[in-house]
Amino acid sequence: MTSYKELGLVNTKDMFAKAIKGGYAIPAYNFNNMEQLQAIIQACVETKSPVILQVSKGARDYANINLLRNMARGAGEYAKELGCEIPIVLHLDHGDSFETCKECIDNGFSSVMIDGSHLPYEENIAITKKVVEYAHERDVTVEGELGVLAGIEDDVVAEVSHYTKPEEVVDFVNRTGCDSLAISIGTSHGANKFEPSQCTRNEEGVLIPPPLRFDILEEIEKQLPGFPIVLHGSSSVPMQYVNMILQYGGKLKDSVGIPEEQLRKAAKSAVCKINIDSDGRLAMTAVIRKTLAEKPEEFDPRKYLGPARDELKKMYMHKNINVLGSANHA
Ligand code: G3H
Ligand code: 13P
Ligand code: ZN
C-alpha cells in the first residue's frame, strides 16, 4: 500500500477550486513513457502550471503500475530540480471497475476516474458511489461520467455520442458524492472526432467540425453552480502534425479535432480539467517520422525520441499558455 502523499502528489480538490475561480482549466495529459513525462514536466515547470498526469488502462498494461507510480514520484522531484514545485496529480483515466480503481488508489494514485457512462443510470450511480466511498476514506478524489462520447473510450467503442442530460446531473452528483463530472457535449476521443458528413470544409478543403454544445454546458452549470466539470476528447488535432505525418509516409484520413478557441471558451467556464492525449501522439509521431526520413542512418533512439520530446514540450507549453490558461497558476 502506498499513499500518494508519500509520493509528493496532491488530489484534485484545491486545484479545481482555484481553476473554477480563476477561469482556467488544468491540463490532463496522458503519458505512457519517459519522454512524454519529461516533456510534460518541462513544459509545466516553464509555464508554472499545475498538471494532471493521466494513466489509462492501456498505459498501465504497457508500462507497469509500479514503474508508473515511481515515475510520478520522480516527476515531482524532477520539477523541483528544474526550479519550480508544481502541484502534480496522478490520475487513473477511464477506470473500468471498482477493482481497477482500488488497485490504483492502493498504488499511489491521488485521483481516479470511474467510467460508468456506458452503464444504465442506476448502475453508473452504484459503481461510482462504491469507488467514492473507498477513495474518500483515503483522501483520493473521484471523477464520474454522465453521457457517452463518440469514439473509443479505452476498450469501449461508441458509434454515436449521447449528450449529458442536464436534468440528471444534480441527482448523480448528490447520490454518488463524486468530486468532478465528465460530460458529453460533442467532444470525442482520437484523431477523427467527427465524420466528414458532420463537418463543413474551408477553401483549403480542411474539415471544420460542428461546434460543441455550449448550451448543454451552460444548463449543467446552472444545475451545479461551481462544480468541477471535465472534458474528455479535447485534442485539437493540429494540422501541422497531421500534414507532417502524411508528408513522411504516414496514413491518416479525415483527421479533425476540437478548435482551440472552443477549448479556450470551455476553460473559462466550470470546465476545470481538459483531457489531451491524441495531440501528443500526433506530435511525437510526426517528428519521429520526419527525423527518420531525413536521417536514415540514425539508429540511436535518442536521436529521434529527443527531437520528438522537444516538440511535445513546445506543444504542451502552447496549450498551457494559449488554450487552457493554466500558466502561472502553479
Ligand atoms: O481516453 C482514452 C485515452 O486517449 C487513452 O487511450 O487507452 O489507448 O491509452 P489508450
Ligand atoms: P483525445 O483523444 O482527444 O486526446 O482525448 C483524450 C482523453 O479524453 C483521455 O481520457
Ligand atoms: Zn477520455
Tab-separated table of C-alpha atoms and ligand atoms in Angstrom:
chain	number	residue	atom	x	y	z
A	1	MET	CA	0.000	0.000	0.000
A	2	THR	CA	1.382	3.406	-0.994
A	3	SER	CA	-0.431	6.662	-0.323
A	4	TYR	CA	0.006	9.387	-2.901
A	5	LYS	CA	1.040	11.684	-0.066
A	6	GLU	CA	4.275	9.685	0.323
A	7	LEU	CA	4.966	10.352	-3.370
A	8	GLY	CA	4.646	14.130	-3.079
A	9	LEU	CA	1.418	14.206	-5.111
A	10	VAL	CA	-1.861	16.049	-4.461
A	11	ASN	CA	-5.526	15.272	-5.141
A	12	THR	CA	-7.639	17.499	-7.395
A	13	LYS	CA	-9.607	19.360	-4.707
A	14	ASP	CA	-7.670	22.628	-4.335
A	15	MET	CA	-6.561	22.589	-7.944
A	16	PHE	CA	-10.138	22.509	-9.248
A	17	ALA	CA	-11.433	25.088	-6.766
A	18	LYS	CA	-8.728	27.532	-7.906
A	19	ALA	CA	-9.253	26.745	-11.587
A	20	ILE	CA	-13.001	27.447	-11.447
A	21	LYS	CA	-12.435	30.671	-9.559
A	22	GLY	CA	-9.623	31.726	-11.877
A	23	GLY	CA	-11.389	30.860	-15.162
A	24	TYR	CA	-8.830	28.368	-16.481
A	25	ALA	CA	-8.568	24.586	-16.859
A	26	ILE	CA	-5.953	22.148	-15.573
A	27	PRO	CA	-4.243	20.173	-18.335
A	28	ALA	CA	-4.738	16.421	-18.020
A	29	TYR	CA	-2.058	14.897	-20.230
A	30	ASN	CA	-1.830	11.145	-20.780
A	31	PHE	CA	1.568	9.523	-20.534
A	32	ASN	CA	2.966	6.068	-21.208
A	33	ASN	CA	6.716	6.595	-21.312
A	34	MET	CA	9.636	8.663	-20.046
A	35	GLU	CA	9.907	11.084	-22.973
A	36	GLN	CA	6.242	12.085	-22.706
A	37	LEU	CA	6.606	12.603	-18.968
A	38	GLN	CA	9.776	14.671	-19.369
A	39	ALA	CA	8.059	16.894	-21.942
A	40	ILE	CA	5.001	17.380	-19.720
A	41	ILE	CA	7.054	18.276	-16.649
A	42	GLN	CA	9.447	20.565	-18.530
A	43	ALA	CA	6.502	22.388	-20.134
A	44	CYS	CA	4.550	22.713	-16.888
A	45	VAL	CA	7.585	23.916	-14.945
A	46	GLU	CA	8.472	26.501	-17.579
A	47	THR	CA	4.908	27.767	-17.721
A	48	LYS	CA	4.394	27.375	-13.951
A	49	SER	CA	1.270	25.262	-14.491
A	50	PRO	CA	-0.343	22.658	-12.249
A	51	VAL	CA	-0.779	19.346	-14.045
A	52	ILE	CA	-2.729	16.094	-14.000
A	53	LEU	CA	-0.708	13.102	-15.203
A	54	GLN	CA	-3.186	10.612	-16.612
A	55	VAL	CA	-2.720	6.907	-16.968
A	56	SER	CA	-5.189	4.788	-18.933
A	57	LYS	CA	-5.719	1.064	-18.615
A	58	GLY	CA	-3.701	0.752	-21.811
A	59	ALA	CA	-0.853	2.741	-20.234
A	60	ARG	CA	-0.909	0.516	-17.168
A	61	ASP	CA	-0.702	-2.587	-19.335
A	62	TYR	CA	2.090	-1.013	-21.402
A	63	ALA	CA	4.240	0.496	-18.678
A	64	ASN	CA	3.514	-1.366	-15.389
A	65	ILE	CA	1.858	0.255	-12.385
A	66	ASN	CA	4.956	0.127	-10.146
A	67	LEU	CA	7.034	1.918	-12.721
A	68	LEU	CA	4.288	4.486	-13.341
A	69	ARG	CA	3.959	5.251	-9.638
A	70	ASN	CA	7.673	5.815	-9.304
A	71	MET	CA	7.750	7.864	-12.494
A	72	ALA	CA	5.134	10.158	-10.937
A	73	ARG	CA	7.251	10.439	-7.780
A	74	GLY	CA	10.266	11.190	-9.975
A	75	ALA	CA	8.266	13.783	-11.887
A	76	GLY	CA	7.797	15.829	-8.706
A	77	GLU	CA	11.485	15.595	-7.853
A	78	TYR	CA	12.424	16.472	-11.434
A	79	ALA	CA	10.170	19.564	-11.330
A	80	LYS	CA	11.890	20.735	-8.138
A	81	GLU	CA	15.272	20.169	-9.732
A	82	LEU	CA	14.136	22.284	-12.691
A	83	GLY	CA	13.371	25.060	-10.238
A	84	CYS	CA	9.600	25.056	-9.666
A	85	GLU	CA	7.499	22.963	-7.337
A	86	ILE	CA	4.246	22.445	-9.265
A	87	PRO	CA	1.168	20.602	-7.962
A	88	ILE	CA	1.026	17.151	-9.612
A	89	VAL	CA	-1.917	14.720	-9.615
A	90	LEU	CA	-1.558	11.086	-10.669
A	91	HIS	CA	-4.940	10.156	-12.137
A	92	LEU	CA	-6.467	6.936	-13.447
A	93	ASP	CA	-8.118	7.710	-16.786
A	94	HIS	CA	-11.276	5.721	-17.648
A	95	GLY	CA	-11.217	3.299	-14.723
A	96	ASP	CA	-13.457	0.437	-15.779
A	97	SER	CA	-14.174	-1.315	-12.458
A	98	PHE	CA	-14.064	-0.877	-8.687
A	99	GLU	CA	-11.079	-3.259	-8.567
A	100	THR	CA	-9.044	-1.208	-11.072
A	101	CYS	CA	-9.737	1.998	-9.122
A	102	LYS	CA	-8.866	0.316	-5.814
A	103	GLU	CA	-5.610	-1.037	-7.198
A	104	CYS	CA	-4.612	2.410	-8.408
A	105	ILE	CA	-5.551	4.078	-5.108
A	106	ASP	CA	-3.533	1.429	-3.254
A	107	ASN	CA	-0.618	2.149	-5.592
A	108	GLY	CA	-0.289	5.871	-5.006
A	109	PHE	CA	-2.808	7.438	-7.408
A	110	SER	CA	-4.275	10.643	-5.976
A	111	SER	CA	-7.325	10.709	-8.232
A	112	VAL	CA	-9.336	8.138	-10.183
A	113	MET	CA	-11.999	8.195	-12.825
A	114	ILE	CA	-14.695	5.554	-12.666
A	115	ASP	CA	-16.216	5.493	-16.110
A	116	GLY	CA	-19.690	4.060	-15.765
A	117	SER	CA	-21.004	6.206	-18.595
A	118	HIS	CA	-21.893	3.215	-20.780
A	119	LEU	CA	-23.878	1.548	-17.965
A	120	PRO	CA	-27.571	2.036	-17.195
A	121	TYR	CA	-28.010	5.136	-14.990
A	122	GLU	CA	-28.613	3.314	-11.685
A	123	GLU	CA	-25.621	1.006	-12.265
A	124	ASN	CA	-23.424	4.006	-13.042
A	125	ILE	CA	-24.528	5.555	-9.728
A	126	ALA	CA	-23.896	2.348	-7.781
A	127	ILE	CA	-20.364	1.742	-9.084
A	128	THR	CA	-19.377	5.418	-8.807
A	129	LYS	CA	-20.650	5.573	-5.213
A	130	LYS	CA	-18.684	2.438	-4.310
A	131	VAL	CA	-15.462	3.926	-5.695
A	132	VAL	CA	-16.123	7.264	-3.956
A	133	GLU	CA	-16.553	5.529	-0.584
A	134	TYR	CA	-13.213	3.728	-0.900
A	135	ALA	CA	-11.411	6.756	-2.351
A	136	HIS	CA	-12.655	9.377	0.096
A	137	GLU	CA	-11.542	7.299	3.092
A	138	ARG	CA	-8.037	7.769	1.644
A	139	ASP	CA	-8.439	11.418	0.597
A	140	VAL	CA	-8.395	10.464	-3.081
A	141	THR	CA	-10.689	12.373	-5.448
A	142	VAL	CA	-13.070	10.755	-7.943
A	143	GLU	CA	-14.257	11.756	-11.418
A	144	GLY	CA	-17.533	10.266	-12.624
A	145	GLU	CA	-19.045	10.480	-16.103
A	146	LEU	CA	-22.542	11.042	-17.402
A	147	GLY	CA	-23.237	10.941	-21.123
A	148	VAL	CA	-21.297	8.981	-23.732
A	149	LEU	CA	-18.619	10.320	-26.068
A	150	ALA	CA	-18.450	9.015	-29.601
A	151	GLY	CA	-15.236	7.202	-30.490
A	152	ILE	CA	-13.065	4.931	-28.399
A	153	GLU	CA	-13.105	5.123	-24.618
A	154	ASP	CA	-10.339	2.632	-23.904
A	155	ASP	CA	-11.996	-0.695	-24.738
A	156	VAL	CA	-15.459	0.791	-25.141
A	157	VAL	CA	-16.376	1.964	-28.624
A	158	ALA	CA	-19.469	4.095	-29.107
A	159	GLU	CA	-20.747	4.849	-32.600
A	160	VAL	CA	-22.577	7.996	-31.614
A	161	SER	CA	-22.365	10.356	-28.678
A	162	HIS	CA	-25.170	10.728	-26.190
A	163	TYR	CA	-25.056	14.182	-24.724
A	164	THR	CA	-25.204	14.533	-20.959
A	165	LYS	CA	-28.741	15.181	-19.747
A	166	PRO	CA	-28.624	18.310	-17.539
A	167	GLU	CA	-31.662	17.091	-15.616
A	168	GLU	CA	-29.649	14.109	-14.307
A	169	VAL	CA	-26.503	15.818	-13.046
A	170	VAL	CA	-27.668	17.008	-9.616
A	171	ASP	CA	-29.091	13.607	-8.706
A	172	PHE	CA	-25.926	11.872	-9.948
A	173	VAL	CA	-23.529	14.111	-8.025
A	174	ASN	CA	-25.596	14.047	-4.825
A	175	ARG	CA	-26.080	10.302	-4.811
A	176	THR	CA	-22.509	9.361	-5.744
A	177	GLY	CA	-20.543	12.066	-3.915
A	178	CYS	CA	-18.120	12.319	-6.856
A	179	ASP	CA	-15.711	15.276	-6.891
A	180	SER	CA	-15.920	16.116	-10.585
A	181	LEU	CA	-18.076	15.163	-13.534
A	182	ALA	CA	-17.043	14.353	-17.090
A	183	ILE	CA	-19.728	15.366	-19.548
A	184	SER	CA	-20.527	14.809	-23.193
A	185	ILE	CA	-21.146	17.982	-25.218
A	186	GLY	CA	-19.742	16.927	-28.581
A	187	THR	CA	-16.071	16.131	-27.961
A	188	SER	CA	-14.825	12.651	-28.785
A	189	HIS	CA	-11.668	10.576	-28.472
A	190	GLY	CA	-8.963	10.099	-31.082
A	191	ALA	CA	-7.832	11.989	-34.187
A	192	ASN	CA	-11.098	11.545	-36.133
A	193	LYS	CA	-13.584	13.235	-33.890
A	194	PHE	CA	-16.309	13.694	-36.454
A	195	GLU	CA	-17.449	12.054	-39.667
A	196	PRO	CA	-16.758	14.270	-42.694
A	197	SER	CA	-20.536	14.303	-43.220
A	198	GLN	CA	-20.924	16.120	-39.869
A	199	CYS	CA	-18.414	18.820	-40.921
A	200	THR	CA	-18.092	21.569	-43.486
A	201	ARG	CA	-14.845	22.254	-45.409
A	202	ASN	CA	-12.945	25.526	-45.730
A	203	GLU	CA	-11.365	26.789	-49.004
A	204	GLU	CA	-8.288	24.563	-48.456
A	205	GLY	CA	-10.504	21.517	-48.009
A	206	VAL	CA	-9.804	21.306	-44.272
A	207	LEU	CA	-12.677	19.827	-42.245
A	208	ILE	CA	-14.469	22.289	-39.953
A	209	PRO	CA	-16.273	20.429	-37.162
A	210	PRO	CA	-19.700	21.218	-35.741
A	211	PRO	CA	-19.495	23.448	-32.634
A	212	LEU	CA	-19.583	21.999	-29.139
A	213	ARG	CA	-22.941	22.149	-27.351
A	214	PHE	CA	-22.215	25.102	-25.093
A	215	ASP	CA	-25.940	25.358	-24.430
A	216	ILE	CA	-25.815	21.991	-22.631
A	217	LEU	CA	-22.709	23.057	-20.685
A	218	GLU	CA	-24.478	26.240	-19.564
A	219	GLU	CA	-27.508	24.265	-18.424
A	220	ILE	CA	-25.251	21.883	-16.448
A	221	GLU	CA	-23.506	24.858	-14.828
A	222	LYS	CA	-26.877	26.252	-13.809
A	223	GLN	CA	-27.798	22.934	-12.202
A	224	LEU	CA	-24.421	22.535	-10.453
A	225	PRO	CA	-23.036	26.002	-9.750
A	226	GLY	CA	-19.300	25.910	-9.039
A	227	PHE	CA	-19.000	22.149	-9.506
A	228	PRO	CA	-15.891	20.920	-11.387
A	229	ILE	CA	-16.674	19.759	-14.927
A	230	VAL	CA	-14.315	17.667	-17.087
A	231	LEU	CA	-13.961	17.490	-20.865
A	232	HIS	CA	-12.574	14.331	-22.414
A	233	GLY	CA	-11.651	14.005	-26.064
A	234	SER	CA	-10.243	17.520	-26.237
A	235	SER	CA	-7.314	17.230	-28.612
A	236	SER	CA	-7.384	19.858	-31.324
A	237	VAL	CA	-5.602	17.600	-33.864
A	238	PRO	CA	-3.172	20.278	-35.145
A	239	MET	CA	-2.968	20.210	-38.939
A	240	GLN	CA	0.785	20.868	-38.914
A	241	TYR	CA	1.331	17.448	-37.303
A	242	VAL	CA	-1.232	15.691	-39.461
A	243	ASN	CA	0.435	17.141	-42.569
A	244	MET	CA	3.919	16.206	-41.364
A	245	ILE	CA	2.790	12.621	-40.777
A	246	LEU	CA	1.273	12.489	-44.270
A	247	GLN	CA	4.359	14.108	-45.842
A	248	TYR	CA	6.647	11.482	-44.338
A	249	GLY	CA	4.703	8.406	-45.336
A	250	GLY	CA	2.020	8.115	-42.666
A	251	LYS	CA	-1.593	7.298	-43.399
A	252	LEU	CA	-4.249	9.404	-41.729
A	253	LYS	CA	-7.619	10.171	-43.220
A	254	ASP	CA	-10.139	12.907	-42.444
A	255	SER	CA	-8.462	13.872	-39.170
A	256	VAL	CA	-10.333	16.532	-37.240
A	257	GLY	CA	-10.238	17.830	-33.666
A	258	ILE	CA	-11.796	20.443	-31.404
A	259	PRO	CA	-10.836	24.001	-32.432
A	260	GLU	CA	-8.653	25.776	-29.883
A	261	GLU	CA	-10.977	28.760	-29.471
A	262	GLN	CA	-13.769	26.434	-28.323
A	263	LEU	CA	-11.468	24.858	-25.746
A	264	ARG	CA	-10.427	28.333	-24.613
A	265	LYS	CA	-14.085	29.226	-24.131
A	266	ALA	CA	-14.745	25.997	-22.199
A	267	ALA	CA	-11.696	26.571	-19.973
A	268	LYS	CA	-13.167	29.885	-18.822
A	269	SER	CA	-16.311	28.120	-17.586
A	270	ALA	CA	-16.772	25.439	-14.911
A	271	VAL	CA	-14.715	23.109	-17.115
A	272	CYS	CA	-11.607	22.795	-14.986
A	273	LYS	CA	-9.959	19.653	-16.434
A	274	ILE	CA	-9.289	19.184	-20.135
A	275	ASN	CA	-8.028	15.791	-21.344
A	276	ILE	CA	-5.452	15.658	-24.112
A	277	ASP	CA	-3.803	12.503	-25.399
A	278	SER	CA	-4.090	12.260	-29.196
A	279	ASP	CA	-2.277	15.560	-29.859
A	280	GLY	CA	0.764	14.243	-28.020
A	281	ARG	CA	0.681	11.081	-30.126
A	282	LEU	CA	0.448	13.105	-33.331
A	283	ALA	CA	3.280	15.498	-32.411
A	284	MET	CA	5.575	12.659	-31.411
A	285	THR	CA	4.841	10.530	-34.463
A	286	ALA	CA	5.226	13.500	-36.823
A	287	VAL	CA	8.701	14.377	-35.556
A	288	ILE	CA	9.879	10.758	-35.388
A	289	ARG	CA	8.769	10.190	-38.998
A	290	LYS	CA	10.468	13.391	-40.167
A	291	THR	CA	13.704	12.667	-38.309
A	292	LEU	CA	13.956	9.091	-39.559
A	293	ALA	CA	13.183	10.181	-43.130
A	294	GLU	CA	15.785	12.955	-43.060
A	295	LYS	CA	18.456	10.953	-41.230
A	296	PRO	CA	18.057	7.365	-42.420
A	297	GLU	CA	21.456	6.456	-40.993
A	298	GLU	CA	20.302	7.081	-37.385
A	299	PHE	CA	19.530	4.062	-35.238
A	300	ASP	CA	20.058	5.537	-31.776
A	301	PRO	CA	16.524	6.027	-30.353
A	302	ARG	CA	17.681	9.140	-28.505
A	303	LYS	CA	18.282	10.807	-31.864
A	304	TYR	CA	14.609	10.613	-32.847
A	305	LEU	CA	12.928	10.467	-29.426
A	306	GLY	CA	14.864	13.566	-28.306
A	307	PRO	CA	13.517	15.874	-31.049
A	308	ALA	CA	10.036	14.365	-30.549
A	309	ARG	CA	10.247	15.201	-26.847
A	310	ASP	CA	11.266	18.797	-27.648
A	311	GLU	CA	8.278	19.222	-29.963
A	312	LEU	CA	5.937	17.758	-27.363
A	313	LYS	CA	7.212	20.219	-24.773
A	314	LYS	CA	6.589	23.107	-27.171
A	315	MET	CA	3.062	21.878	-27.813
A	316	TYR	CA	2.212	21.484	-24.114
A	317	MET	CA	3.582	24.957	-23.355
A	318	HIS	CA	1.365	26.391	-26.071
A	319	LYS	CA	-1.675	24.664	-24.615
A	320	ASN	CA	-0.975	25.809	-21.055
A	321	ILE	CA	-0.366	29.413	-22.113
A	322	ASN	CA	-2.763	29.969	-25.009
A	323	VAL	CA	-5.551	27.392	-24.739
A	324	LEU	CA	-6.193	26.243	-21.160
A	325	GLY	CA	-4.849	29.336	-19.419
A	326	SER	CA	-3.218	27.272	-16.655
A	327	ALA	CA	0.173	29.004	-16.990
A	328	ASN	CA	1.289	30.900	-13.888
A	329	HIS	CA	-1.258	29.137	-11.658
A	330	ALA	CA	1.060	26.554	-10.052
B	1	G3H	O1	-9.360	8.139	-23.459
B	1	G3H	C1	-8.528	7.445	-23.979
B	1	G3H	C2	-7.089	7.829	-23.879
B	1	G3H	O2	-6.692	8.540	-25.014
B	1	G3H	C3	-6.243	6.633	-23.606
B	1	G3H	O3	-6.033	5.850	-24.712
B	1	G3H	O4	-6.410	3.530	-23.904
B	1	G3H	O5	-5.077	3.961	-25.978
B	1	G3H	O6	-4.136	4.512	-23.725
B	1	G3H	P1	-5.384	4.370	-24.566
B	2	13P	P1	-8.133	12.935	-27.073
B	2	13P	O1	-8.199	11.629	-27.807
B	2	13P	O2	-8.961	13.974	-27.721
B	2	13P	O3	-6.736	13.387	-26.837
B	2	13P	O4	-8.803	12.689	-25.626
B	2	13P	C1	-8.069	12.121	-24.578
B	2	13P	C2	-8.910	11.732	-23.429
B	2	13P	O5	-10.055	12.084	-23.295
B	2	13P	C3	-8.276	10.889	-22.420
B	2	13P	O6	-9.181	10.484	-21.436
B	3	ZN	ZN	-11.166	10.219	-22.192
